[in-house]
């Protein structure tokens, strides 16, 4: 997960843009009239997310929606797909939100090209947040598809929200163990995590099948660097290669964050006796 600040764009911005080229004047008026509602919902979302209580809000809103469906629910969902994704003015806002992902990387897996925006709280169950920018997260097609329409059966069974969750604030939690190929990625809980955060980080890791995907991503990075690594080792020995690998890891952490998969990979290589002595000569 790549953490970034929530967007400054508001639901008023997306609503206005998505409605601008709406042909049906009656529907347009009706949807624009929802601005106050949507802004209030956005405020609530932000408040609960900042208090780490978004799950409670989601469950509450989902049950309320089941009992009394939003009269514009269908229109709000369509406003996302047709107005925000499909029409020019809306699309500009959509692209702006997508472009916030550093290096164009999916915020959920930290690799892969951004395909679309993922609704953190699913629009099917919660149409009120269908076009709410703080609920829209740049993601790759694969992550978006793997996440699906779930809210979470329990508070711990939820994927992380890149705008609000900060599991890596106090250190590195994504670890790559390298005692042979393929690389084994896993989560190492940090001391300040509570049980729920621990469960969520694991859940996020499993939902997006990150152990397998990261191992797969690693192959090309390792392959590209091995020749250089062999050169460094033949000239300066193991200590020189160790230094080089730690330096590369630190540099990568500064650019992509301490818990990006390729930062973890580089720390893993630097601390792997197996890699330094044997792995550097073996194709992954
Ligand atoms: Zn992804």
XYZ file of N, CA and C and ligand atoms in Angstrom:
853
model
N 0.844 -1.190 0.000
C 0.000 0.000 0.000
C 0.887 1.250 0.000
N 0.563 2.175 -0.883
C 1.307 3.433 -0.954
C 0.441 4.512 -0.304
N 0.849 5.046 0.841
C 0.026 6.070 1.500
C 0.209 7.440 0.854
N -0.869 8.115 0.588
C -0.794 9.523 0.155
C -1.905 10.317 0.852
N -1.753 11.652 0.831
C -2.768 12.503 1.469
C -4.106 12.387 0.713
N -5.205 12.588 1.422
C -6.504 12.606 0.727
C -6.535 13.767 -0.274
N -7.304 13.625 -1.342
C -7.372 14.710 -2.328
C -8.069 15.943 -1.761
N -7.666 17.120 -2.252
C -8.328 18.358 -1.834
C -9.628 18.549 -2.626
N -9.756 17.854 -3.729
C -10.970 17.935 -4.558
C -12.169 17.502 -3.709
N -13.293 18.177 -3.916
C -14.475 17.843 -3.110
C -15.559 17.205 -3.978
N -16.560 16.689 -3.320
C -17.670 16.070 -4.045
C -18.467 17.135 -4.806
N -18.382 18.366 -4.337
C -19.029 19.456 -5.086
C -18.349 19.597 -6.461
N -17.020 19.477 -6.460
C -16.275 19.562 -7.724
C -16.654 18.436 -8.682
N -16.699 17.203 -8.168
C -16.987 16.075 -9.059
C -18.453 16.105 -9.513
N -19.339 16.499 -8.600
C -20.758 16.565 -8.955
C -20.985 17.597 -10.066
N -20.417 18.775 -9.874
C -20.594 19.841 -10.858
C -20.047 19.412 -12.217
N -18.844 18.839 -12.204
C -18.208 18.445 -13.472
C -18.966 17.304 -14.145
N -19.369 16.316 -13.338
C -20.035 15.145 -13.922
C -21.411 15.489 -14.477
N -22.038 16.534 -13.920
C -23.385 16.919 -14.372
C -23.348 17.887 -15.551
N -22.189 18.491 -15.784
C -22.152 19.618 -16.728
C -22.746 19.265 -18.098
N -22.366 18.133 -18.644
C -22.865 17.787 -19.984
C -24.015 16.778 -19.948
N -24.665 16.709 -18.820
C -25.814 15.807 -18.703
C -26.959 16.359 -19.568
N -27.490 15.503 -20.456
C -28.488 15.964 -21.433
C -29.860 16.227 -20.802
N -30.244 15.356 -19.898
C -31.596 15.431 -19.322
C -31.671 16.563 -18.285
N -32.354 17.663 -18.603
C -32.353 18.828 -17.699
C -33.013 18.550 -16.345
N -34.018 17.662 -16.346
C -34.730 17.370 -15.098
C -33.806 16.584 -14.149
N -33.151 15.576 -14.721
C -32.224 14.764 -13.924
C -31.042 15.607 -13.446
N -30.585 16.463 -14.311
C -29.446 17.330 -13.974
C -29.787 18.194 -12.756
N -30.949 18.779 -12.800
C -31.400 19.648 -11.713
C -31.531 18.830 -10.418
N -32.098 17.655 -10.586
C -32.340 16.782 -9.432
C -31.011 16.359 -8.773
N -30.028 16.027 -9.607
C -28.747 15.591 -9.053
C -27.965 16.756 -8.449
N -28.004 17.894 -9.124
C -27.299 19.064 -8.579
C -27.901 19.493 -7.242
N -29.199 19.207 -7.084
C -29.870 19.550 -5.826
C -29.385 18.682 -4.663
N -28.647 17.612 -4.962
C -28.143 16.737 -3.908
C -26.809 17.226 -3.330
N -26.346 18.346 -3.825
C -25.014 18.817 -3.416
C -24.846 18.906 -1.895
N -25.844 19.467 -1.217
C -25.730 19.626 0.234
C -25.628 18.257 0.928
N -26.452 17.312 0.473
C -26.430 15.942 1.025
C -25.070 15.295 0.848
N -24.588 15.396 -0.397
C -23.328 14.732 -0.720
C -22.175 15.371 0.042
N -22.221 16.685 0.189
C -21.156 17.371 0.930
C -21.197 16.982 2.406
N -22.408 16.842 2.939
C -22.529 16.426 4.345
C -21.994 15.001 4.514
N -22.303 14.138 3.549
C -21.815 12.756 3.605
C -20.289 12.728 3.517
N -19.762 13.571 2.675
C -18.300 13.658 2.509
C -17.630 14.099 3.819
N -18.242 15.056 4.462
C -17.716 15.565 5.734
C -17.693 14.444 6.777
N -18.790 13.695 6.792
C -18.915 12.588 7.734
C -17.850 11.519 7.442
N -17.690 11.226 6.180
C -16.715 10.224 5.741
C -15.313 10.613 6.229
N -14.963 11.872 5.975
C -13.638 12.360 6.360
C -13.466 12.293 7.870
N -14.499 12.724 8.574
C -14.434 12.730 10.035
C -14.222 11.309 10.561
N -15.047 10.378 10.091
C -14.938 8.993 10.577
C -13.608 8.366 10.153
N -13.174 8.661 8.947
C -11.906 8.077 8.472
C -10.744 8.574 9.327
N -10.763 9.840 9.672
C -9.682 10.399 10.492
C -9.676 9.835 11.905
N -10.858 9.401 12.362
C -10.968 8.798 13.700
C -10.741 7.288 13.645
N -10.408 6.792 12.445
C -10.253 5.359 12.238
C -11.557 4.606 12.554
N -12.677 5.217 12.167
C -13.976 4.591 12.435
C -14.806 4.454 11.163
N -14.124 4.401 10.039
C -14.831 4.330 8.766
C -15.684 3.070 8.662
N -15.237 2.002 9.299
C -15.983 0.747 9.234
C -17.365 0.911 9.868
N -17.388 1.556 11.021
C -18.669 1.773 11.709
C -19.610 2.582 10.819
N -19.071 3.604 10.182
C -19.882 4.425 9.288
C -20.409 3.586 8.119
N -19.523 2.767 7.539
C -19.902 1.964 6.374
C -21.039 1.002 6.718
N -20.931 0.349 7.860
C -21.961 -0.609 8.273
C -23.289 0.112 8.523
N -23.183 1.234 9.202
C -24.373 2.016 9.505
C -25.062 2.465 8.210
N -24.279 3.026 7.307
C -24.828 3.542 6.043
C -25.366 2.408 5.163
N -24.674 1.290 5.188
C -25.133 0.156 4.374
C -26.503 -0.320 4.855
N -26.656 -0.426 6.177
C -27.933 -0.869 6.731
C -29.040 0.147 6.462
N -28.678 1.419 6.572
C -29.659 2.470 6.300
C -30.089 2.411 4.834
N -29.125 2.181 3.958
C -29.410 2.114 2.520
C -30.308 0.914 2.195
N -30.071 -0.190 2.914
C -30.889 -1.388 2.703
C -32.336 -1.130 3.105
N -32.467 -0.408 4.219
C -33.796 -0.145 4.755
C -34.547 0.865 3.889
N -33.880 1.958 3.609
C -34.471 3.009 2.781
C -33.469 3.393 1.698
N -33.568 2.752 0.549
C -32.592 3.054 -0.510
C -32.620 4.527 -0.926
N -31.461 5.055 -1.215
C -31.343 6.436 -1.702
C -32.181 6.568 -2.975
N -33.005 7.573 -3.025
C -33.910 7.686 -4.186
C -33.133 7.951 -5.476
N -31.926 8.463 -5.345
C -31.107 8.720 -6.537
C -29.960 7.724 -6.672
N -30.027 6.624 -5.907
C -28.914 5.673 -5.891
C -28.441 5.249 -7.275
N -29.382 4.843 -8.095
C -29.029 4.376 -9.449
C -28.382 5.519 -10.243
N -28.966 6.717 -10.104
C -28.441 7.865 -10.850
C -27.038 8.240 -10.387
N -26.809 8.105 -9.083
C -25.476 8.459 -8.562
C -24.424 7.479 -9.075
N -24.799 6.198 -9.146
C -23.860 5.201 -9.667
C -23.583 5.460 -11.152
N -24.659 5.806 -11.869
C -24.491 6.103 -13.291
C -23.695 7.392 -13.482
N -23.884 8.310 -12.542
C -23.155 9.572 -12.633
C -21.647 9.315 -12.540
N -21.286 8.301 -11.769
C -19.873 7.938 -11.706
C -19.405 7.399 -13.060
N -20.088 6.350 -13.537
C -19.589 5.678 -14.748
C -19.764 6.534 -16.004
N -20.928 7.191 -16.129
C -21.153 7.976 -17.348
C -20.608 9.396 -17.204
N -20.846 10.003 -16.049
C -20.485 11.410 -15.885
C -19.019 11.635 -15.565
N -18.486 10.832 -14.650
C -17.111 11.071 -14.200
C -16.105 10.343 -15.089
N -16.440 9.101 -15.430
C -15.516 8.337 -16.264
C -15.729 8.688 -17.742
N -16.994 8.864 -18.098
C -17.322 8.922 -19.517
C -17.378 10.301 -20.170
N -17.812 11.325 -19.431
C -17.985 12.623 -20.100
C -16.803 13.537 -19.851
N -16.587 14.454 -20.803
C -15.339 15.220 -20.826
C -15.013 15.960 -19.517
N -15.967 16.770 -19.019
C -15.646 17.577 -17.829
C -15.419 16.700 -16.607
N -16.251 15.675 -16.493
C -16.084 14.741 -15.381
C -14.777 14.000 -15.504
N -14.476 13.608 -16.725
C -13.256 12.831 -16.986
C -12.004 13.592 -16.531
N -12.049 14.897 -16.665
C -10.898 15.699 -16.249
C -10.654 15.525 -14.737
N -11.735 15.521 -13.983
C -11.634 15.321 -12.527
C -11.147 13.900 -12.220
N -11.708 12.960 -12.942
C -11.332 11.548 -12.793
C -9.831 11.376 -13.042
N -9.365 11.968 -14.153
C -7.941 11.854 -14.489
C -7.063 12.563 -13.470
N -7.564 13.673 -12.942
C -6.815 14.418 -11.925
C -6.602 13.543 -10.684
N -7.644 12.837 -10.301
C -7.540 11.953 -9.128
C -6.580 10.800 -9.413
N -6.659 10.256 -10.613
C -5.763 9.160 -10.988
C -4.305 9.615 -10.983
N -4.091 10.847 -11.442
C -2.726 11.358 -11.599
C -2.030 11.619 -10.263
N -2.766 11.553 -9.159
C -2.151 11.822 -7.859
C -1.287 10.659 -7.370
N -1.397 9.515 -7.994
C -0.614 8.358 -7.551
C 0.855 8.575 -7.927
N 1.759 8.571 -6.947
C 3.170 8.807 -7.258
C 3.707 7.768 -8.244
N 4.397 8.237 -9.261
C 5.011 7.391 -10.295
C 3.968 6.532 -11.025
N 2.704 6.951 -10.943
C 1.658 6.202 -11.640
C 1.471 4.792 -11.115
N 1.883 4.572 -9.850
C 1.757 3.230 -9.298
C 0.432 3.060 -8.568
N -0.116 1.868 -8.679
C -1.345 1.521 -7.967
C -1.116 1.697 -6.465
N -2.027 2.396 -5.788
C -1.830 2.650 -4.360
C -2.095 1.402 -3.514
N -2.751 0.416 -4.088
C -3.095 -0.775 -3.308
C -1.982 -1.824 -3.327
N -1.346 -2.014 -4.488
C -0.254 -2.995 -4.559
C 1.105 -2.320 -4.662
N 1.139 -1.055 -5.060
C 2.421 -0.362 -5.158
C 3.186 -0.701 -6.415
N 2.542 -1.356 -7.345
C 3.195 -1.627 -8.623
C 2.154 -1.427 -9.707
N 2.435 -1.846 -10.865
C 1.438 -1.906 -11.938
C 0.874 -0.534 -12.268
N 0.487 -0.402 -13.484
C -0.056 0.850 -13.963
C -1.463 1.075 -13.406
N -1.786 2.342 -13.161
C -3.136 2.679 -12.718
C -4.114 2.365 -13.844
N -5.155 1.630 -13.516
C -6.169 1.341 -14.524
C -7.377 2.226 -14.322
N -7.780 2.402 -13.052
C -9.025 3.121 -12.788
C -9.002 3.621 -11.351
N -10.144 4.145 -10.912
C -10.277 4.515 -9.507
C -11.069 3.416 -8.817
N -10.594 3.025 -7.656
C -11.317 2.017 -6.883
C -12.171 2.722 -5.837
N -13.417 2.283 -5.704
C -14.268 2.813 -4.630
C -13.873 2.106 -3.344
N -13.275 2.813 -2.422
C -12.882 2.160 -1.168
C -14.115 1.577 -0.484
N -15.149 2.383 -0.304
C -16.447 1.842 0.101
C -17.240 1.641 -1.186
N -17.696 0.428 -1.432
C -18.274 0.084 -2.737
C -19.508 0.911 -3.084
N -19.574 1.325 -4.327
C -20.700 2.178 -4.741
C -22.006 1.387 -4.825
N -21.908 0.075 -4.993
C -23.136 -0.724 -5.064
C -23.920 -0.626 -3.754
N -23.204 -0.797 -2.634
C -23.879 -0.765 -1.331
C -24.057 0.654 -0.817
N -23.161 1.559 -1.236
C -23.175 2.916 -0.691
C -23.089 3.962 -1.807
N -24.180 4.125 -2.560
C -24.153 5.053 -3.705
C -23.884 6.506 -3.304
N -24.107 6.811 -2.033
C -23.892 8.174 -1.548
C -22.427 8.600 -1.720
N -21.518 7.622 -1.757
C -20.085 7.944 -1.884
C -19.542 7.611 -3.269
N -20.452 7.399 -4.231
C -20.021 6.945 -5.560
C -19.098 7.936 -6.266
N -19.299 9.232 -6.028
C -18.452 10.214 -6.717
C -17.667 11.066 -5.716
N -17.542 10.564 -4.496
C -16.878 11.323 -3.433
C -15.349 11.115 -3.553
N -14.582 12.165 -3.844
C -13.147 11.981 -4.121
C -12.368 11.242 -3.029
N -12.688 11.476 -1.749
C -11.921 10.787 -0.701
C -12.187 9.273 -0.694
N -13.213 8.862 -1.426
C -13.523 7.435 -1.506
C -12.962 6.805 -2.780
N -12.286 7.610 -3.600
C -11.825 7.126 -4.908
C -10.305 7.007 -4.921
N -9.834 5.794 -5.081
C -8.404 5.510 -4.927
C -7.820 4.967 -6.240
N -6.756 5.609 -6.751
C -6.128 5.105 -7.985
C -5.599 3.684 -7.793
N -6.016 2.785 -8.669
C -5.624 1.383 -8.509
C -5.416 0.728 -9.872
N -4.680 -0.365 -9.877
C -4.506 -1.115 -11.122
C -5.748 -1.981 -11.352
N -5.917 -2.436 -12.563
C -7.086 -3.231 -12.907
C -7.190 -4.483 -12.055
N -6.049 -5.102 -11.806
C -6.056 -6.364 -11.072
C -6.519 -6.157 -9.620
N -5.981 -5.136 -8.960
C -6.375 -4.864 -7.564
C -7.858 -4.507 -7.497
N -8.287 -3.665 -8.419
C -9.683 -3.235 -8.448
C -10.608 -4.449 -8.543
N -10.229 -5.365 -9.395
C -11.040 -6.558 -9.615
C -10.979 -7.491 -8.395
N -9.794 -7.622 -7.802
C -9.651 -8.516 -6.651
C -10.407 -8.002 -5.435
N -10.489 -6.697 -5.299
C -11.148 -6.131 -4.129
C -12.657 -6.325 -4.217
N -13.193 -6.120 -5.374
C -14.625 -6.333 -5.564
C -15.466 -5.360 -4.747
N -16.655 -5.808 -4.389
C -17.642 -4.930 -3.771
C -17.786 -5.138 -2.269
N -16.718 -5.480 -1.591
C -16.924 -5.811 -0.174
C -16.677 -4.625 0.761
N -17.378 -4.658 1.862
C -17.161 -3.671 2.926
C -16.282 -4.301 3.993
N -16.423 -5.605 4.208
C -15.682 -6.285 5.273
C -16.666 -6.924 6.230
N -16.470 -8.213 6.513
C -17.388 -8.912 7.412
C -17.128 -8.481 8.850
N -15.869 -8.220 9.164
C -15.520 -7.651 10.471
C -14.598 -6.457 10.231
N -14.358 -5.686 11.291
C -13.510 -4.501 11.149
C -12.093 -4.877 10.707
N -11.658 -6.076 11.089
C -10.301 -6.500 10.732
C -10.198 -7.010 9.305
N -11.337 -7.399 8.735
C -11.319 -7.937 7.376
C -11.607 -6.841 6.366
N -10.713 -5.875 6.339
C -10.871 -4.751 5.414
C -9.517 -4.411 4.820
N -9.536 -4.032 3.563
C -8.276 -3.594 2.956
C -7.930 -2.197 3.476
N -6.699 -1.824 3.303
C -6.228 -0.530 3.817
C -6.685 0.611 2.899
N -6.878 1.759 3.497
C -7.246 2.956 2.741
C -6.003 3.841 2.616
N -5.478 3.985 1.397
C -4.216 4.725 1.218
C -4.271 6.185 1.665
N -5.473 6.767 1.757
C -5.560 8.168 2.184
C -5.553 8.306 3.709
N -5.904 7.261 4.422
C -6.071 7.417 5.875
C -5.275 6.426 6.723
N -5.015 5.243 6.211
C -4.308 4.259 7.033
C -2.792 4.453 6.898
N -2.115 4.375 8.016
C -0.672 4.625 8.018
C 0.084 3.538 8.785
N -0.023 2.276 8.351
C 0.642 1.208 9.115
C 2.158 1.356 9.139
N 2.721 2.008 8.135
C 4.179 2.073 8.035
C 4.789 3.322 8.639
N 4.012 4.030 9.439
C 4.497 5.295 9.983
C 5.744 5.105 10.849
N 5.818 3.983 11.523
C 6.938 3.809 12.462
C 7.986 2.807 11.972
N 7.898 2.398 10.738
C 8.963 1.521 10.272
C 8.589 0.611 9.129
N 9.462 -0.320 8.872
C 9.247 -1.247 7.759
C 8.481 -2.470 8.252
N 7.385 -2.763 7.577
C 6.611 -3.939 7.961
C 6.560 -4.984 6.852
N 6.925 -4.555 5.645
C 6.945 -5.517 4.533
C 8.367 -6.054 4.404
N 8.482 -7.367 4.516
C 9.810 -7.974 4.561
C 9.940 -9.007 3.441
N 11.126 -9.014 2.809
C 11.415 -10.025 1.787
C 12.491 -10.957 2.334
N 12.129 -12.231 2.484
C 13.104 -13.237 2.917
C 13.685 -13.883 1.670
N 15.004 -13.897 1.601
C 15.611 -14.461 0.395
C 16.628 -15.529 0.795
N 16.156 -16.761 0.775
C 17.059 -17.880 1.064
C 17.081 -18.813 -0.143
N 16.570 -18.322 -1.234
C 16.471 -19.070 -2.488
C 15.441 -18.370 -3.343
N 15.308 -18.757 -4.600
C 14.232 -18.186 -5.436
C 13.011 -19.086 -5.335
N 11.802 -18.595 -5.399
C 11.424 -17.174 -5.469
C 11.561 -16.450 -4.117
N 11.531 -15.130 -4.176
C 11.588 -14.304 -2.968
C 10.298 -14.504 -2.168
N 10.442 -14.617 -0.854
C 9.257 -14.798 0.013
C 8.937 -13.477 0.722
N 7.830 -12.896 0.360
C 7.412 -11.646 1.022
C 6.451 -11.970 2.160
N 6.582 -11.260 3.251
C 5.596 -11.395 4.319
C 5.496 -10.122 5.148
N 4.472 -10.101 6.001
C 4.221 -8.938 6.856
C 4.826 -9.199 8.228
N 5.574 -8.218 8.723
C 6.100 -8.319 10.081
C 5.466 -7.181 10.890
N 4.549 -7.553 11.769
C 3.785 -6.534 12.505
C 4.718 -5.626 13.308
N 4.408 -4.341 13.321
C 5.205 -3.391 14.098
C 4.664 -3.326 15.530
N 5.541 -2.998 16.492
C 5.135 -3.035 17.904
C 3.946 -2.134 18.247
N 3.778 -1.034 17.517
C 2.679 -0.115 17.877
C 1.341 -0.519 17.258
N 1.297 -1.584 16.463
C 0.029 -1.991 15.842
C -0.885 -2.652 16.865
N -2.184 -2.337 16.772
C -3.132 -3.104 17.579
C -3.605 -4.311 16.751
N -4.421 -5.161 17.382
C -4.823 -6.406 16.722
C -5.575 -6.134 15.418
N -6.395 -5.067 15.423
C -7.188 -4.784 14.230
C -6.296 -4.366 13.048
N -5.341 -3.494 13.332
C -4.462 -3.044 12.253
C -3.649 -4.215 11.708
N -3.198 -5.040 12.603
C -2.441 -6.220 12.206
C -3.281 -7.105 11.269
N -4.522 -7.322 11.686
C -5.429 -8.136 10.865
C -5.657 -7.485 9.504
N -5.802 -6.178 9.514
C -6.091 -5.485 8.253
C -4.920 -5.513 7.284
N -3.710 -5.323 7.812
C -2.541 -5.346 6.926
C -2.401 -6.731 6.307
N -2.623 -7.757 7.125
C -2.573 -9.138 6.622
C -3.683 -9.372 5.587
N -4.857 -8.845 5.912
C -6.005 -9.028 5.026
C -5.752 -8.364 3.665
N -5.209 -7.158 3.725
C -4.858 -6.417 2.511
C -3.852 -7.239 1.680
N -2.844 -7.740 2.368
C -1.774 -8.522 1.738
C -2.341 -9.776 1.056
N -3.270 -10.440 1.725
C -3.866 -11.668 1.188
C -4.876 -11.387 0.067
N -5.714 -10.359 0.300
C -6.749 -10.048 -0.688
C -6.144 -9.782 -2.064
N -5.065 -9.026 -2.073
C -4.461 -8.665 -3.360
C -3.365 -9.655 -3.776
N -3.289 -10.765 -3.049
C -2.309 -11.831 -3.351
C -0.910 -11.262 -3.547
N -0.528 -10.429 -2.586
C 0.712 -9.679 -2.774
C 1.965 -10.543 -2.652
N 1.922 -11.606 -1.851
C 3.114 -12.457 -1.740
C 3.487 -13.001 -3.124
N 2.507 -13.530 -3.821
C 2.773 -14.104 -5.148
C 3.105 -13.036 -6.181
N 2.341 -11.956 -6.139
C 2.562 -10.922 -7.160
C 3.915 -10.248 -6.965
N 4.277 -9.971 -5.713
C 5.581 -9.337 -5.465
C 6.733 -10.269 -5.874
N 6.568 -11.567 -5.600
C 7.609 -12.529 -5.996
C 7.775 -12.498 -7.517
N 6.633 -12.374 -8.190
C 6.663 -12.328 -9.657
C 7.312 -11.034 -10.154
N 6.921 -9.897 -9.526
C 7.498 -8.608 -9.929
C 9.020 -8.626 -9.724
N 9.468 -9.343 -8.691
C 10.888 -9.306 -8.315
C 11.790 -9.879 -9.398
N 11.269 -10.821 -10.171
C 12.119 -11.526 -11.130
C 12.838 -10.554 -12.069
N 12.098 -9.616 -12.643
C 12.731 -8.731 -13.628
C 13.707 -7.764 -12.962
N 13.396 -7.309 -11.741
C 14.308 -6.387 -11.045
C 15.620 -7.106 -10.734
N 15.512 -8.308 -10.214
C 16.715 -9.063 -9.864
C 17.534 -9.373 -11.127
N 16.834 -9.831 -12.148
C 17.524 -10.172 -13.390
C 18.291 -8.970 -13.947
N 17.648 -7.799 -13.885
C 18.279 -6.603 -14.447
C 19.528 -6.194 -13.666
N 19.574 -6.503 -12.368
C 20.675 -6.024 -11.518
C 21.791 -7.042 -11.309
N 21.522 -8.286 -11.593
C 22.497 -9.333 -11.218
C 23.876 -9.138 -11.842
N 23.916 -8.733 -13.087
C 25.213 -8.565 -13.748
C 26.059 -7.539 -12.983
N 25.425 -6.395 -12.662
C 26.123 -5.343 -11.904
C 26.562 -5.863 -10.540
N 25.676 -6.596 -9.883
C 26.001 -7.132 -8.559
C 27.213 -8.069 -8.624
N 27.277 -8.878 -9.656
C 28.429 -9.790 -9.805
C 29.710 -8.990 -10.018
N 29.604 -7.913 -10.805
C 30.766 -7.050 -11.048
C 31.277 -6.466 -9.732
N 30.340 -5.917 -8.952
C 30.718 -5.271 -7.687
C 31.368 -6.298 -6.764
N 30.793 -7.484 -6.711
C 31.358 -8.506 -5.823
C 32.744 -8.948 -6.299
N 32.926 -9.059 -7.619
C 34.232 -9.529 -8.085
C 35.308 -8.455 -7.864
N 34.893 -7.187 -7.832
C 35.884 -6.120 -7.616
C 36.110 -5.830 -6.138
N 35.036 -5.778 -5.349
C 35.183 -5.348 -3.948
C 34.816 -6.409 -2.932
N 34.434 -7.570 -3.408
C 34.061 -8.637 -2.488
C 32.669 -8.456 -1.915
N 32.333 -9.344 -0.992
C 31.001 -9.334 -0.372
C 30.714 -8.000 0.336
N 31.686 -7.431 1.087
C 31.381 -6.161 1.775
C 30.962 -5.059 0.800
N 31.619 -4.997 -0.343
C 31.270 -3.944 -1.321
C 29.859 -4.167 -1.855
N 29.509 -5.423 -2.119
C 28.162 -5.702 -2.626
C 27.116 -5.413 -1.547
N 27.416 -5.772 -0.304
C 26.489 -5.488 0.800
C 26.237 -3.980 0.903
N 27.312 -3.206 0.872
C 27.171 -1.743 0.950
C 26.310 -1.219 -0.195
N 26.616 -1.700 -1.379
C 25.869 -1.243 -2.558
C 24.368 -1.551 -2.405
N 24.069 -2.754 -1.935
C 22.664 -3.166 -1.820
C 21.925 -2.357 -0.753
N 22.598 -2.086 0.369
C 21.951 -1.269 1.411
C 21.729 0.154 0.913
N 22.709 0.666 0.192
C 22.583 2.028 -0.334
C 21.396 2.094 -1.315
N 21.301 1.068 -2.168
C 20.191 1.017 -3.137
C 18.846 0.937 -2.404
N 18.815 0.157 -1.324
C 17.576 0.008 -0.554
C 17.173 1.341 0.073
N 18.157 2.024 0.657
C 17.847 3.301 1.323
C 17.360 4.335 0.310
N 18.045 4.356 -0.827
C 17.664 5.300 -1.876
C 16.244 5.007 -2.355
N 15.943 3.744 -2.521
C 14.626 3.350 -2.980
C 13.557 3.711 -1.948
N 13.903 3.524 -0.688
C 12.965 3.868 0.393
C 12.654 5.358 0.372
N 13.669 6.173 0.090
C 13.443 7.618 0.053
C 12.506 7.989 -1.087
N 12.632 7.323 -2.220
C 11.812 7.658 -3.384
C 10.413 7.028 -3.308
N 10.365 5.753 -3.002
C 9.088 5.031 -3.102
C 8.476 4.664 -1.755
N 9.169 4.966 -0.682
C 8.631 4.649 0.640
C 9.244 3.375 1.191
N 9.288 3.268 2.525
C 9.962 2.135 3.166
C 9.219 0.813 2.989
N 7.934 0.865 2.644
C 7.176 -0.376 2.527
C 6.711 -0.666 1.105
N 7.387 -0.048 0.143
C 7.129 -0.417 -1.253
C 7.742 -1.800 -1.456
N 7.139 -2.602 -2.318
C 7.636 -3.971 -2.470
C 9.078 -3.995 -2.944
N 9.449 -3.029 -3.817
C 10.819 -3.081 -4.336
C 11.843 -2.507 -3.363
N 11.376 -1.724 -2.368
C 12.279 -1.351 -1.274
C 12.540 -2.594 -0.426
N 11.464 -3.308 -0.097
C 11.599 -4.537 0.703
C 12.513 -5.534 0.002
N 12.345 -5.638 -1.306
C 13.203 -6.561 -2.070
C 14.672 -6.200 -1.901
N 14.985 -4.918 -2.001
C 16.393 -4.495 -1.924
C 16.968 -4.696 -0.527
N 16.170 -4.431 0.498
C 16.638 -4.732 1.865
C 16.831 -6.236 2.021
N 15.915 -6.982 1.405
C 16.024 -8.443 1.475
C 17.306 -8.948 0.831
N 17.631 -8.392 -0.312
C 18.862 -8.810 -1.000
C 20.080 -8.451 -0.158
N 20.072 -7.226 0.399
C 21.225 -6.745 1.166
C 21.488 -7.624 2.391
N 20.421 -8.164 2.986
C 20.616 -8.912 4.232
C 20.615 -10.423 4.000
N 20.660 -10.825 2.738
C 20.607 -12.260 2.455
C 21.999 -12.831 2.195
N 22.460 -13.658 3.126
C 23.748 -14.342 2.916
C 23.688 -15.212 1.673
N 22.538 -15.840 1.521
C 22.379 -16.721 0.360
C 22.572 -15.950 -0.937
N 21.943 -14.747 -1.029
C 22.075 -13.969 -2.269
C 23.531 -13.553 -2.487
N 24.131 -13.049 -1.436
C 25.501 -12.526 -1.571
C 26.480 -13.617 -2.017
N 26.279 -14.824 -1.509
C 27.223 -15.901 -1.821
C 26.831 -16.724 -3.047
N 25.543 -16.980 -3.206
C 25.114 -17.898 -4.279
C 24.082 -17.294 -5.221
N 23.053 -16.661 -4.616
C 21.899 -16.216 -5.399
C 22.275 -15.264 -6.522
N 23.292 -14.465 -6.287
C 23.707 -13.500 -7.298
C 24.107 -14.197 -8.606
N 24.474 -15.469 -8.504
C 24.867 -16.225 -9.700
C 23.730 -17.084 -10.265
N 22.615 -17.109 -9.571
C 21.513 -17.991 -10.009
C 20.353 -17.191 -10.574
N 19.933 -17.539 -11.752
C 18.792 -16.835 -12.361
C 17.529 -17.066 -11.522
N 16.790 -15.985 -11.211
C 15.578 -16.165 -10.388
C 14.462 -16.853 -11.182
Zn -2.595 -2.824 -7.819
